[in-house]
Amino acid sequence: MDITLSRAGLQALILCGPGNSFGTLLTQEKTPKCLALIANRPMIYYPLKFCEISNISDVTLITPPSALARIRSALQQDPYLKSLALPKVIAPQDLQSTMATAQLLRLPEVQSGIESDFLLLPCDLVCEVKGTYLLQIWMASQGQNVMAEEVKHRRGGLCMYYHAEDAVKDESLDLVAVEPLRQTEGPARSGHRVSKLLMSMGMDTVKSNMEHDKGFLLRHSFVRRQDTQAKMLTGYRDAHLYIFPYWVKDLARRQERLVSVSEDLIGLWAKSGWQRGLHEKLGMDTCLGQQKESQENDYRELSTVTHQSPQNDVSEVPPLLAYLHTGSAPLVRRIDNPALLLSTSLRLAKQQSIEEVDHAANRSPFAHERKIASPECVASNCFISKADCLLGSNVIVEKRSAIKESCIGPNSKICSGARITRCVILDNVVIGERCVLIGCVVGSGSCIGNDSVLKDCEVQEGNVVPEKTEANNEKFMPLFEDLEEDGEGDVDISVDN
C-alpha cells in the first residue's frame, strides 16, 4: 500500500511482526513533502513498491528484538528497501511478537515516537485502496481548514473495514454496528462509504457472549437513541487500519485496560458515543482536556487536520467513523493465517504481469515484471501454467515437473517429476523428486523428501519432511523435535497439584 500526502505532520505507524514482517514509523518535516507508506507484502516475493520514495524525510522501523537481525539483513540486501534513506531501527526490549496492539502503543519508545496525528495499520495488510483516498475522507469529516483553537483538540478517528464475502477458513470476522451520517456530519464530498461507528467486536466474542447470556444483549441507551438507523453487519472484518488523532496516544498510555486496539480501544470509543459515562471511565475527558491545555506547544503545527467550530454544542466524545469497503475491487485483505496466505497469493498470481499489459494505467499495483523471473532456470520439458503461477528469481524447475496455480519463492528448487498444484512455496525450499503437493503452504528453508504426497498441509519454516511421506491436512513443525533433542536429560519439569 502506498500513500502520497501533500500536507505535513501525519505519521504512519505500522505495527510490526516477527520474521520478515516489520513495522515502520514514517515522519515528515513541517514543510510539505510527499510521504510514502510502506508495508511488506506477505506474499512469496511481492516487491515493495514506493511512491516518490526520494521525498521520504524520515523512516523508523519498529520491530521485536527477535526480528532485528532479519530486518537489518533485508535493509542491506533487498533492492527495494536499499532505495530508502538510511532508516532508524527501534527494537524495544519489552516488545514481543505476541504483544497486543494497545500494549504496544504504551511502550515508551513508541510513545516518544508519536508526535502528531498518526495512521496505524498492521504489516500483514494487502491493500489496493489509495491512502490519499482515506486521508481525504478523514480530513473532510473533520471540517474545513480553519477552526477555533478551543475545539481543535477534539478530532475524531477513522476505521477501515472490508467485506469478507469469500472468507476462508479461520478468518476472523467482526460484528459492526453503524448508522448513516447526518448531513452536517458527512464528508464534504459525496460517494464515500463512511458511517458513524456504534459498535465493533469480534464474532468470536459475540458467540461467546451469546452462549453465556443465551442471547445477544443490548443496552437501552443503544436501542433508544433518537432517530437511530443503526445497521448490524456480520460479514465485515476490521482491517486494523486506523487514522487516529494525537490524543489517542495519551488514551492508550493512561488506560491500561485497553489491550487490543481493534476490540478495546475502537470498541469502547464507539460505545462511548451512546453509553453514558463510558468516556469518563476511559479517561477520554482527561486526555482531551490535557490536549486543550497544551495548545501553546508545537503539537498544533504538526496536525494535518483543522476544522471549523460546529454550530451546535460540541459533543462529549469526538466522532469515530467507519469506512466500509465492499467486496469488489480494489483488493483489501488481512493475511494472518496460512489459509489466507494461500488464497490471497493464488489470487494475486492470476494478475497479468507488467510485460503482458500494454498500458500502465491498467496494471495492478501487485503486478510483477514477469510471471517467471528466471526462465533460464526452467527445464524445457516441464509444464508451468503461466496464467496463474508466479516463480521468483533463481527458481530451478527440473525436467518433467508440472506447476499449476502456484507461487514459488526465490532460490527454491523443484526436482524432476514433481507435481505442484495450488501451493504457496516460500524461499529457499527444495521439493524432492516425484513429490505431489496439492493445496500446501511450505515455509522458508524447508525440504520435502522424494516421493512424498502432501495434500492441504502446512510445513513450517526450516522443516525436513522425510521421503515417501503421505499426509492430508497435517502440520509439520520442527519445534518439538528440536526441544526433545536439545533438552534430553537436562530439563526437570515438575507440576504442582
XYZ file of N, CA and C in Angstrom, residues 265-482:
654
model
N -9.842 -0.493 22.320
C -9.791 0.941 22.064
C -10.905 1.371 21.113
N -10.988 0.707 19.951
C -12.009 1.069 18.968
C -13.407 0.746 19.484
N -13.576 -0.458 20.035
C -14.898 -0.862 20.509
C -15.440 0.034 21.601
N -14.598 0.383 22.567
C -15.050 1.229 23.673
C -15.236 2.683 23.232
N -14.383 3.155 22.329
C -14.564 4.512 21.807
C -15.908 4.615 21.094
N -16.237 3.610 20.265
C -17.515 3.638 19.550
C -18.690 3.629 20.525
N -18.614 2.795 21.557
C -19.708 2.707 22.530
C -19.838 3.984 23.356
N -18.727 4.669 23.574
C -18.770 5.855 24.423
C -19.594 6.978 23.798
N -19.901 6.858 22.505
C -20.738 7.854 21.870
C -22.200 7.750 22.259
N -22.637 6.574 22.777
C -24.028 6.415 23.178
C -24.190 5.823 24.581
N -23.142 5.266 25.165
C -23.228 4.698 26.506
C -22.777 5.749 27.515
N -23.688 6.248 28.266
C -23.414 7.358 29.178
C -22.341 7.010 30.213
N -21.438 7.939 30.398
C -20.418 7.794 31.428
C -19.218 6.977 31.014
N -19.281 6.294 29.870
C -18.177 5.418 29.482
C -16.927 6.226 29.154
N -17.106 7.378 28.506
C -15.938 8.167 28.147
C -15.198 8.667 29.392
N -15.934 8.889 30.486
C -15.285 9.305 31.727
C -14.507 8.148 32.342
N -15.099 6.945 32.299
C -14.398 5.778 32.826
C -13.120 5.498 32.049
N -13.149 5.767 30.757
C -11.963 5.550 29.923
C -10.918 6.634 30.114
N -11.304 7.745 30.709
C -10.381 8.858 30.870
C -10.244 9.696 29.619
N -11.218 9.586 28.717
C -11.145 10.367 27.488
C -11.228 11.859 27.773
N -12.067 12.229 28.752
C -12.205 13.647 29.077
C -10.886 14.222 29.587
N -10.119 13.408 30.358
C -8.824 13.859 30.854
C -7.838 14.068 29.710
N -7.807 13.096 28.760
C -6.898 13.202 27.619
C -7.240 14.412 26.761
N -8.528 14.609 26.503
C -8.955 15.733 25.678
C -8.684 17.055 26.376
N -8.897 17.090 27.705
C -8.626 18.308 28.458
C -7.166 18.669 28.438
N -6.300 17.656 28.565
C -4.866 17.923 28.551
C -4.421 18.408 27.186
N -5.028 17.848 26.129
C -4.682 18.302 24.790
C -5.028 19.775 24.620
N -6.152 20.168 25.205
C -6.571 21.563 25.091
C -5.590 22.479 25.799
N -5.101 22.020 26.971
C -4.181 22.845 27.742
C -2.831 22.979 27.056
N -2.465 22.006 26.220
C -1.139 22.020 25.590
C -1.147 22.667 24.216
N -2.193 23.434 23.905
C -2.278 24.031 22.582
C -1.156 25.025 22.316
N -0.537 25.560 23.398
C 0.541 26.512 23.168
C 1.809 25.809 22.699
N 1.851 24.454 22.785
C 3.015 23.724 22.318
C 2.992 23.602 20.792
N 4.014 22.928 20.234
C 4.129 22.804 18.789
C 3.226 21.738 18.203
N 2.516 20.977 19.032
C 1.705 19.898 18.509
C 0.644 20.397 17.524
N 0.131 21.564 17.733
C -0.905 22.058 16.840
C -0.356 22.268 15.428
N 0.947 22.565 15.312
C 1.526 22.744 13.995
C 1.754 21.419 13.287
N 1.801 20.341 14.062
C 2.061 19.034 13.477
C 0.798 18.367 12.958
N -0.360 18.857 13.307
C -1.607 18.226 12.887
C -1.855 18.444 11.414
N -2.355 17.407 10.749
C -2.700 17.508 9.336
C -4.085 18.078 9.127
N -4.875 18.195 10.207
C -6.282 18.498 10.041
C -6.687 19.656 10.923
N -7.472 20.552 10.365
C -8.139 21.579 11.143
C -9.572 21.638 10.702
N -10.445 22.131 11.538
C -11.834 22.266 11.126
C -12.503 23.399 11.883
N -13.621 23.818 11.347
C -14.302 24.952 11.935
C -15.175 24.516 13.085
N -15.514 25.464 13.928
C -16.337 25.186 15.079
C -17.724 24.762 14.659
N -18.278 23.693 15.270
C -19.637 23.294 14.940
C -20.625 24.345 15.411
N -21.784 24.377 14.743
C -22.801 25.359 15.094
C -23.435 25.040 16.438
N -23.599 23.748 16.723
C -24.227 23.350 17.974
C -23.166 23.063 19.027
N -23.612 22.634 20.201
C -22.668 22.305 21.268
C -21.766 21.168 20.836
N -20.506 21.223 21.255
C -19.572 20.158 20.925
C -19.936 18.917 21.721
N -20.018 17.774 21.054
C -20.348 16.538 21.751
C -19.206 16.149 22.671
N -19.519 15.370 23.696
C -18.501 14.981 24.668
C -17.465 14.057 24.057
N -17.875 13.248 23.108
C -16.978 12.261 22.516
C -16.722 12.616 21.054
N -15.462 12.775 20.655
C -15.158 13.031 19.244
C -15.662 11.884 18.375
N -16.064 12.154 17.143
C -16.674 11.117 16.297
C -15.672 10.053 15.879
N -16.171 8.846 15.750
C -15.388 7.733 15.230
C -16.125 7.190 14.011
N -15.515 7.289 12.853
C -16.149 6.898 11.605
C -15.637 5.545 11.138
N -16.432 4.882 10.318
C -16.057 3.598 9.731
C -16.165 3.696 8.221
N -15.082 3.379 7.531
C -15.099 3.261 6.078
C -15.359 1.796 5.760
N -16.486 1.493 5.113
C -16.899 0.121 4.814
C -16.582 -0.176 3.352
N -15.551 -0.956 3.143
C -15.123 -1.297 1.786
C -15.855 -2.557 1.333
N -16.469 -2.490 0.164
C -17.217 -3.639 -0.339
C -16.272 -4.694 -0.876
N -16.821 -5.824 -1.234
C -16.006 -6.936 -1.710
C -15.469 -6.764 -3.105
N -15.897 -5.722 -3.816
C -15.405 -5.501 -5.170
C -14.002 -4.912 -5.137
N -13.358 -4.883 -6.315
C -12.012 -4.296 -6.405
C -12.081 -2.828 -6.009
N -11.013 -2.255 -5.482
C -9.679 -2.814 -5.259
C -9.611 -3.773 -4.067
N -8.589 -4.586 -4.078
C -8.422 -5.636 -3.083
C -7.986 -5.075 -1.736
N -8.628 -5.564 -0.670
C -8.199 -5.303 0.699
C -8.284 -6.616 1.453
N -7.201 -7.017 2.091
C -7.205 -8.315 2.760
C -6.146 -8.361 3.834
N -6.512 -8.866 5.011
C -5.533 -9.205 6.041
C -4.978 -10.591 5.752
N -3.683 -10.779 5.967
C -3.033 -12.073 5.747
C -2.393 -12.498 7.056
N -3.168 -13.161 7.916
C -2.626 -13.507 9.223
C -2.796 -14.973 9.577
N -3.047 -15.820 8.577
C -3.013 -17.265 8.803
C -2.695 -17.952 7.479
N -2.251 -19.210 7.501
C -1.831 -19.883 6.263
C -2.919 -19.958 5.200
N -4.177 -20.160 5.618
C -5.256 -20.256 4.629
C -5.419 -18.953 3.861
N -5.306 -17.816 4.558
C -5.400 -16.523 3.890
C -4.177 -16.255 3.019
N -3.017 -16.668 3.493
C -1.800 -16.533 2.686
C -1.957 -17.295 1.383
N -2.484 -18.506 1.464
C -2.654 -19.338 0.275
C -3.660 -18.715 -0.688
N -4.848 -18.379 -0.192
C -5.901 -17.875 -1.073
C -5.525 -16.540 -1.718
N -4.920 -15.642 -0.936
C -4.578 -14.326 -1.481
C -3.408 -14.417 -2.450
N -2.425 -15.241 -2.139
C -1.288 -15.408 -3.040
C -1.737 -15.960 -4.390
N -2.623 -16.957 -4.349
C -3.096 -17.547 -5.598
C -3.952 -16.561 -6.381
N -4.686 -15.721 -5.667
C -5.481 -14.699 -6.338
C -4.587 -13.683 -7.041
N -3.538 -13.250 -6.361
C -2.643 -12.269 -6.950
C -1.766 -12.877 -8.050
N -1.544 -14.180 -7.983
C -0.758 -14.839 -9.028
C -1.455 -14.785 -10.381
N -2.773 -14.600 -10.365
C -3.534 -14.533 -11.620
C -3.480 -13.154 -12.267
N -2.880 -12.169 -11.566
C -2.745 -10.845 -12.155
C -1.785 -10.897 -13.342
N -2.112 -10.147 -14.378
C -1.207 -10.081 -15.515
C 0.093 -9.396 -15.120
N 1.178 -9.865 -15.695
C 2.476 -9.252 -15.418
C 2.604 -7.933 -16.181
N 3.610 -7.161 -15.815
C 3.814 -5.851 -16.445
C 4.080 -6.007 -17.937
N 4.838 -7.046 -18.321
C 5.149 -7.237 -19.734
C 3.939 -7.673 -20.547
N 2.877 -8.137 -19.868
C 1.673 -8.566 -20.572
C 0.646 -7.447 -20.731
N 0.816 -6.335 -20.018
C -0.151 -5.243 -20.048
C 0.394 -4.106 -20.903
N -0.407 -3.658 -21.861
C 0.052 -2.622 -22.785
C 0.148 -1.253 -22.137
N -0.893 -0.896 -21.355
C -0.962 0.449 -20.803
C -0.704 0.408 -19.301
N 0.125 1.313 -18.821
C 0.495 1.318 -17.399
C -0.709 1.536 -16.503
N -1.711 2.272 -16.972
C -2.883 2.566 -16.141
C -3.693 1.314 -15.837
N -3.532 0.278 -16.657
C -4.294 -0.955 -16.469
C -3.578 -1.965 -15.590
N -2.391 -1.643 -15.137
C -1.632 -2.598 -14.336
C -2.122 -2.637 -12.905
N -2.072 -3.815 -12.338
C -2.333 -3.962 -10.911
C -1.114 -3.480 -10.135
N -1.314 -2.855 -8.978
C -0.148 -2.458 -8.170
C 0.652 -3.649 -7.676
N 0.095 -4.844 -7.788
C 0.791 -6.055 -7.361
C 1.418 -6.806 -8.531
N 1.392 -6.216 -9.708
C 1.916 -6.899 -10.887
C 3.429 -7.051 -10.817
N 3.921 -8.198 -11.301
C 5.352 -8.451 -11.398
C 5.845 -8.138 -12.793
N 7.146 -7.963 -12.886
C 7.732 -7.728 -14.205
C 7.416 -8.893 -15.140
N 7.627 -10.113 -14.627
C 7.357 -11.323 -15.417
C 6.788 -12.403 -14.507
N 6.023 -13.296 -15.077
C 5.470 -14.398 -14.292
C 6.567 -15.376 -13.861
N 7.548 -15.561 -14.715
C 8.692 -16.420 -14.390
C 9.923 -15.524 -14.404
N 10.440 -15.224 -13.217
C 11.512 -14.232 -13.112
C 12.813 -14.708 -13.756
N 13.084 -16.017 -13.700
C 14.340 -16.554 -14.251
C 14.031 -17.720 -15.181
N 13.552 -17.442 -16.389
C 13.171 -18.541 -17.300
C 14.342 -19.428 -17.673
N 15.559 -18.906 -17.587
C 16.727 -19.724 -17.925
C 16.947 -20.859 -16.936
N 16.304 -20.799 -15.767
C 16.449 -21.857 -14.763
C 15.381 -22.931 -14.889
N 14.524 -22.823 -15.891
C 13.412 -23.755 -16.059
C 13.721 -24.707 -17.208
N 13.624 -26.012 -16.951
C 13.884 -27.018 -17.986
C 12.850 -26.913 -19.099
N 13.252 -27.283 -20.304
C 12.372 -27.147 -21.467
C 11.220 -28.149 -21.461
N 11.432 -29.310 -20.878
C 10.393 -30.354 -20.918
C 9.625 -30.450 -19.597
N 9.212 -29.282 -19.074
C 8.329 -29.252 -17.906
C 7.149 -28.342 -18.244
N 6.111 -28.375 -17.378
C 4.898 -27.590 -17.655
C 4.645 -26.595 -16.524
N 4.433 -25.322 -16.883
C 4.078 -24.274 -15.920
C 2.929 -23.466 -16.516
N 1.806 -23.394 -15.816
C 0.667 -22.603 -16.294
C 0.893 -21.145 -15.918
N 1.427 -20.372 -16.852
C 1.841 -19.001 -16.576
C 0.678 -18.097 -16.188
N -0.532 -18.427 -16.626
C -1.681 -17.557 -16.348
C -1.984 -17.444 -14.866
N -1.646 -18.464 -14.092
C -1.988 -18.448 -12.663
C -0.820 -18.847 -11.783
N 0.412 -18.658 -12.258
C 1.594 -19.012 -11.473
C 2.547 -17.828 -11.386
N 3.349 -17.837 -10.339
C 4.432 -16.872 -10.162
C 5.665 -17.622 -9.673
N 6.774 -17.411 -10.342
C 8.035 -18.018 -9.937
C 9.054 -16.909 -9.712
N 9.661 -16.901 -8.527
C 10.616 -15.873 -8.182
C 11.964 -16.076 -8.841
N 12.901 -15.219 -8.498
C 14.222 -15.274 -9.116
C 14.971 -16.531 -8.696
N 15.724 -17.074 -9.636
C 16.591 -18.238 -9.406
C 15.822 -19.472 -8.966
N 14.582 -19.615 -9.383
C 13.819 -20.840 -9.100
C 14.185 -21.879 -10.148
N 14.714 -22.998 -9.692
C 15.123 -24.089 -10.593
C 13.973 -25.082 -10.717
N 13.544 -25.335 -11.937
C 12.496 -26.320 -12.202
C 13.088 -27.377 -13.120
N 13.233 -28.589 -12.619
C 13.868 -29.649 -13.393
C 12.877 -30.338 -14.327
N 13.388 -31.222 -15.154
C 12.616 -31.865 -16.229
C 11.433 -32.671 -15.682
N 10.396 -32.713 -16.515
C 9.167 -33.485 -16.274
C 8.403 -33.015 -15.031
N 8.633 -31.814 -14.565
C 7.865 -31.256 -13.451
C 6.645 -30.514 -13.998
N 5.622 -30.371 -13.159
C 4.406 -29.652 -13.551
C 3.978 -28.735 -12.403
N 3.740 -27.471 -12.707
C 3.339 -26.482 -11.699
C 2.088 -25.775 -12.197
N 1.021 -25.838 -11.403
C -0.246 -25.211 -11.770
C -0.752 -24.357 -10.609
N -1.211 -23.152 -10.898
C -1.851 -22.259 -9.929
C -1.073 -22.219 -8.609
N 0.182 -21.808 -8.684
C 1.045 -21.821 -7.502
C 2.000 -20.641 -7.511
N 2.554 -20.355 -6.326
C 3.583 -19.322 -6.155
C 4.827 -19.992 -5.581
N 5.952 -19.767 -6.245
C 7.215 -20.358 -5.808
C 8.180 -19.225 -5.472
N 8.704 -19.232 -4.249
C 9.592 -18.179 -3.801
C 10.977 -18.282 -4.391
N 11.778 -17.215 -4.288
C 13.117 -17.193 -4.902
C 14.048 -18.235 -4.312
N 14.974 -18.682 -5.165
C 16.041 -19.620 -4.778
C 15.512 -20.979 -4.354
N 14.323 -21.325 -4.785
C 13.781 -22.657 -4.498
C 14.094 -23.607 -5.653
N 13.967 -24.892 -5.360
C 14.281 -25.916 -6.372
C 13.163 -26.941 -6.427
N 12.642 -27.154 -7.627
C 11.610 -28.156 -7.861
C 12.272 -29.285 -8.645
N 12.469 -30.404 -7.991
C 13.212 -31.502 -8.609
C 12.369 -32.230 -9.654
N 13.002 -33.055 -10.430
C 12.380 -33.697 -11.583
C 11.173 -34.537 -11.180
N 10.140 -34.458 -12.016
C 8.947 -35.282 -11.823
C 7.996 -34.784 -10.756
N 8.260 -33.650 -10.126
C 7.375 -33.145 -9.066
C 6.090 -32.567 -9.671
N 4.994 -32.662 -8.907
C 3.698 -32.128 -9.319
C 3.209 -31.185 -8.217
N 3.020 -29.921 -8.562
C 2.625 -28.905 -7.576
C 1.376 -28.200 -8.072
N 0.315 -28.226 -7.254
C -0.960 -27.614 -7.632
C -1.514 -26.818 -6.456
N -1.869 -25.555 -6.697
C -2.488 -24.666 -5.709
C -1.651 -24.596 -4.424
N -0.381 -24.343 -4.570
C 0.521 -24.297 -3.417
C 1.221 -22.948 -3.336
N 1.629 -22.599 -2.126
C 2.496 -21.456 -1.874
C 3.776 -22.002 -1.246
N 4.876 -21.809 -1.951
C 6.169 -22.305 -1.502
C 7.081 -21.096 -1.321
N 7.572 -20.892 -0.119
C 8.390 -19.723 0.177
C 9.815 -19.911 -0.332
N 10.711 -19.038 0.078
C 12.051 -19.016 -0.497
C 12.930 -20.132 0.033
N 13.932 -20.502 -0.781
C 14.975 -21.478 -0.403
C 14.401 -22.824 0.015
N 13.398 -23.283 -0.705
C 12.759 -24.575 -0.434
C 13.186 -25.580 -1.503
N 13.349 -26.829 -1.091
C 13.656 -27.912 -2.028
C 12.491 -28.895 -2.022
N 11.873 -29.103 -3.173
C 10.813 -30.102 -3.343
C 11.435 -31.301 -4.052
N 11.448 -32.439 -3.390
C 12.142 -33.616 -3.901
C 11.539 -34.201 -5.160
N 12.235 -35.164 -5.711
C 11.808 -35.817 -6.951
C 10.482 -36.561 -6.760
N 9.640 -36.412 -7.767
C 8.356 -37.124 -7.860
C 7.396 -36.808 -6.699
N 7.601 -35.692 -6.037
C 6.670 -35.274 -4.980
C 5.366 -34.764 -5.591
N 4.268 -34.929 -4.845
C 2.964 -34.412 -5.255
C 2.454 -33.532 -4.120
N 2.293 -32.238 -4.379
C 1.804 -31.284 -3.374
C 0.547 -30.612 -3.909
N -0.524 -30.648 -3.118
C -1.794 -30.025 -3.509
C -2.294 -29.175 -2.340
N -2.512 -27.890 -2.580
C -3.071 -27.006 -1.556
C -2.203 -26.839 -0.329
N -0.896 -26.815 -0.484
C 0.022 -26.759 0.663
C 0.682 -25.387 0.785
N 1.115 -25.068 2.011
C 1.937 -23.899 2.295
C 3.247 -24.415 2.894
N 4.365 -24.108 2.227
C 5.665 -24.625 2.642
C 6.546 -23.445 3.045
N 7.029 -23.459 4.290
C 7.806 -22.358 4.827
C 9.213 -22.279 4.289
N 9.866 -21.160 4.532
C 11.215 -20.893 4.027
C 12.213 -21.947 4.520
N 13.136 -22.312 3.630
C 14.212 -23.209 4.005
C 13.806 -24.631 4.286
N 12.608 -25.028 3.905
C 12.145 -26.397 4.159
C 12.581 -27.328 3.034
N 12.495 -28.609 3.318
C 12.856 -29.622 2.333
C 11.829 -30.745 2.375
N 11.257 -31.067 1.225
C 10.280 -32.159 1.123
C 10.974 -33.348 0.471
N 11.021 -34.483 1.184
C 11.723 -35.660 0.689
C 11.110 -36.246 -0.556
N 11.905 -36.985 -1.302
C 11.452 -37.599 -2.551
C 10.207 -38.467 -2.345
N 9.352 -38.485 -3.376
C 8.182 -39.369 -3.437
C 7.167 -39.086 -2.333
N 7.170 -37.900 -1.766
C 6.181 -37.546 -0.744
C 4.902 -37.055 -1.415
N 3.766 -37.311 -0.755
C 2.459 -36.879 -1.249
C 1.778 -36.107 -0.122
N 1.627 -34.789 -0.294
C 1.046 -33.929 0.738
C -0.169 -33.215 0.153
N -1.263 -33.216 0.903
C -2.479 -32.515 0.483
C -2.982 -31.653 1.625
N -3.180 -30.357 1.333
C -3.698 -29.402 2.313
C -2.852 -29.400 3.594
N -1.550 -29.424 3.447
C -0.641 -29.476 4.594
C 0.091 -28.138 4.753
N 0.586 -27.927 5.975
C 1.404 -26.759 6.290
C 2.752 -27.241 6.804
N 3.806 -26.862 6.101
C 5.163 -27.223 6.503
C 5.838 -25.951 6.994
N 6.146 -25.921 8.259
C 6.692 -24.694 8.822
C 8.156 -24.519 8.466
N 8.636 -23.312 8.712
C 9.967 -22.891 8.287
C 11.058 -23.833 8.775
N 11.951 -24.184 7.854
C 13.128 -24.970 8.199
C 12.877 -26.439 8.470
N 11.704 -26.939 8.178
C 11.389 -28.333 8.465
C 11.861 -29.244 7.337
N 12.148 -30.477 7.688
C 12.526 -31.500 6.713
C 11.503 -32.624 6.777
N 10.776 -32.812 5.701
C 9.773 -33.875 5.629
C 10.450 -35.117 5.047
N 10.410 -36.236 5.747
C 11.104 -37.448 5.267
C 10.579 -37.936 3.920
N 11.385 -38.715 3.244
C 10.984 -39.289 1.967
C 9.747 -40.176 2.118
N 8.959 -40.223 1.060
C 7.777 -41.085 0.954
C 6.736 -40.805 2.042
N 6.695 -39.562 2.503
C 5.679 -39.167 3.481
C 4.349 -38.954 2.775
N 3.293 -39.500 3.324
C 1.944 -39.273 2.820
C 1.122 -38.632 3.941
N 0.546 -37.457 3.668
C -0.174 -36.733 4.713
C -1.302 -35.923 4.089
N -2.367 -35.769 4.877
C -3.537 -34.994 4.445
C -3.961 -34.079 5.587
N -3.941 -32.761 5.323
C -4.392 -31.775 6.304
C -3.598 -31.863 7.613
N -2.287 -31.932 7.507
C -1.417 -32.017 8.682
C -0.466 -30.827 8.725
N 0.087 -30.563 9.928
C 1.085 -29.524 10.117
C 2.403 -30.176 10.509
N 3.467 -29.771 9.826
C 4.796 -30.283 10.122
C 5.572 -29.183 10.831
N 5.870 -29.414 12.116
C 6.525 -28.398 12.942
C 7.775 -28.990 13.565
N 8.930 -28.417 13.273
C 10.180 -28.983 13.802
C 10.442 -28.623 15.253
N 9.669 -27.692 15.821
C 9.965 -27.151 17.143
C 10.053 -28.235 18.206
N 9.063 -29.123 18.247
C 9.006 -30.100 19.328
C 10.130 -31.120 19.234
N 10.499 -31.506 18.006
C 11.613 -32.429 17.849
C 12.905 -31.797 18.349
N 13.094 -30.499 18.042
C 14.315 -29.816 18.477
C 14.387 -29.728 19.991
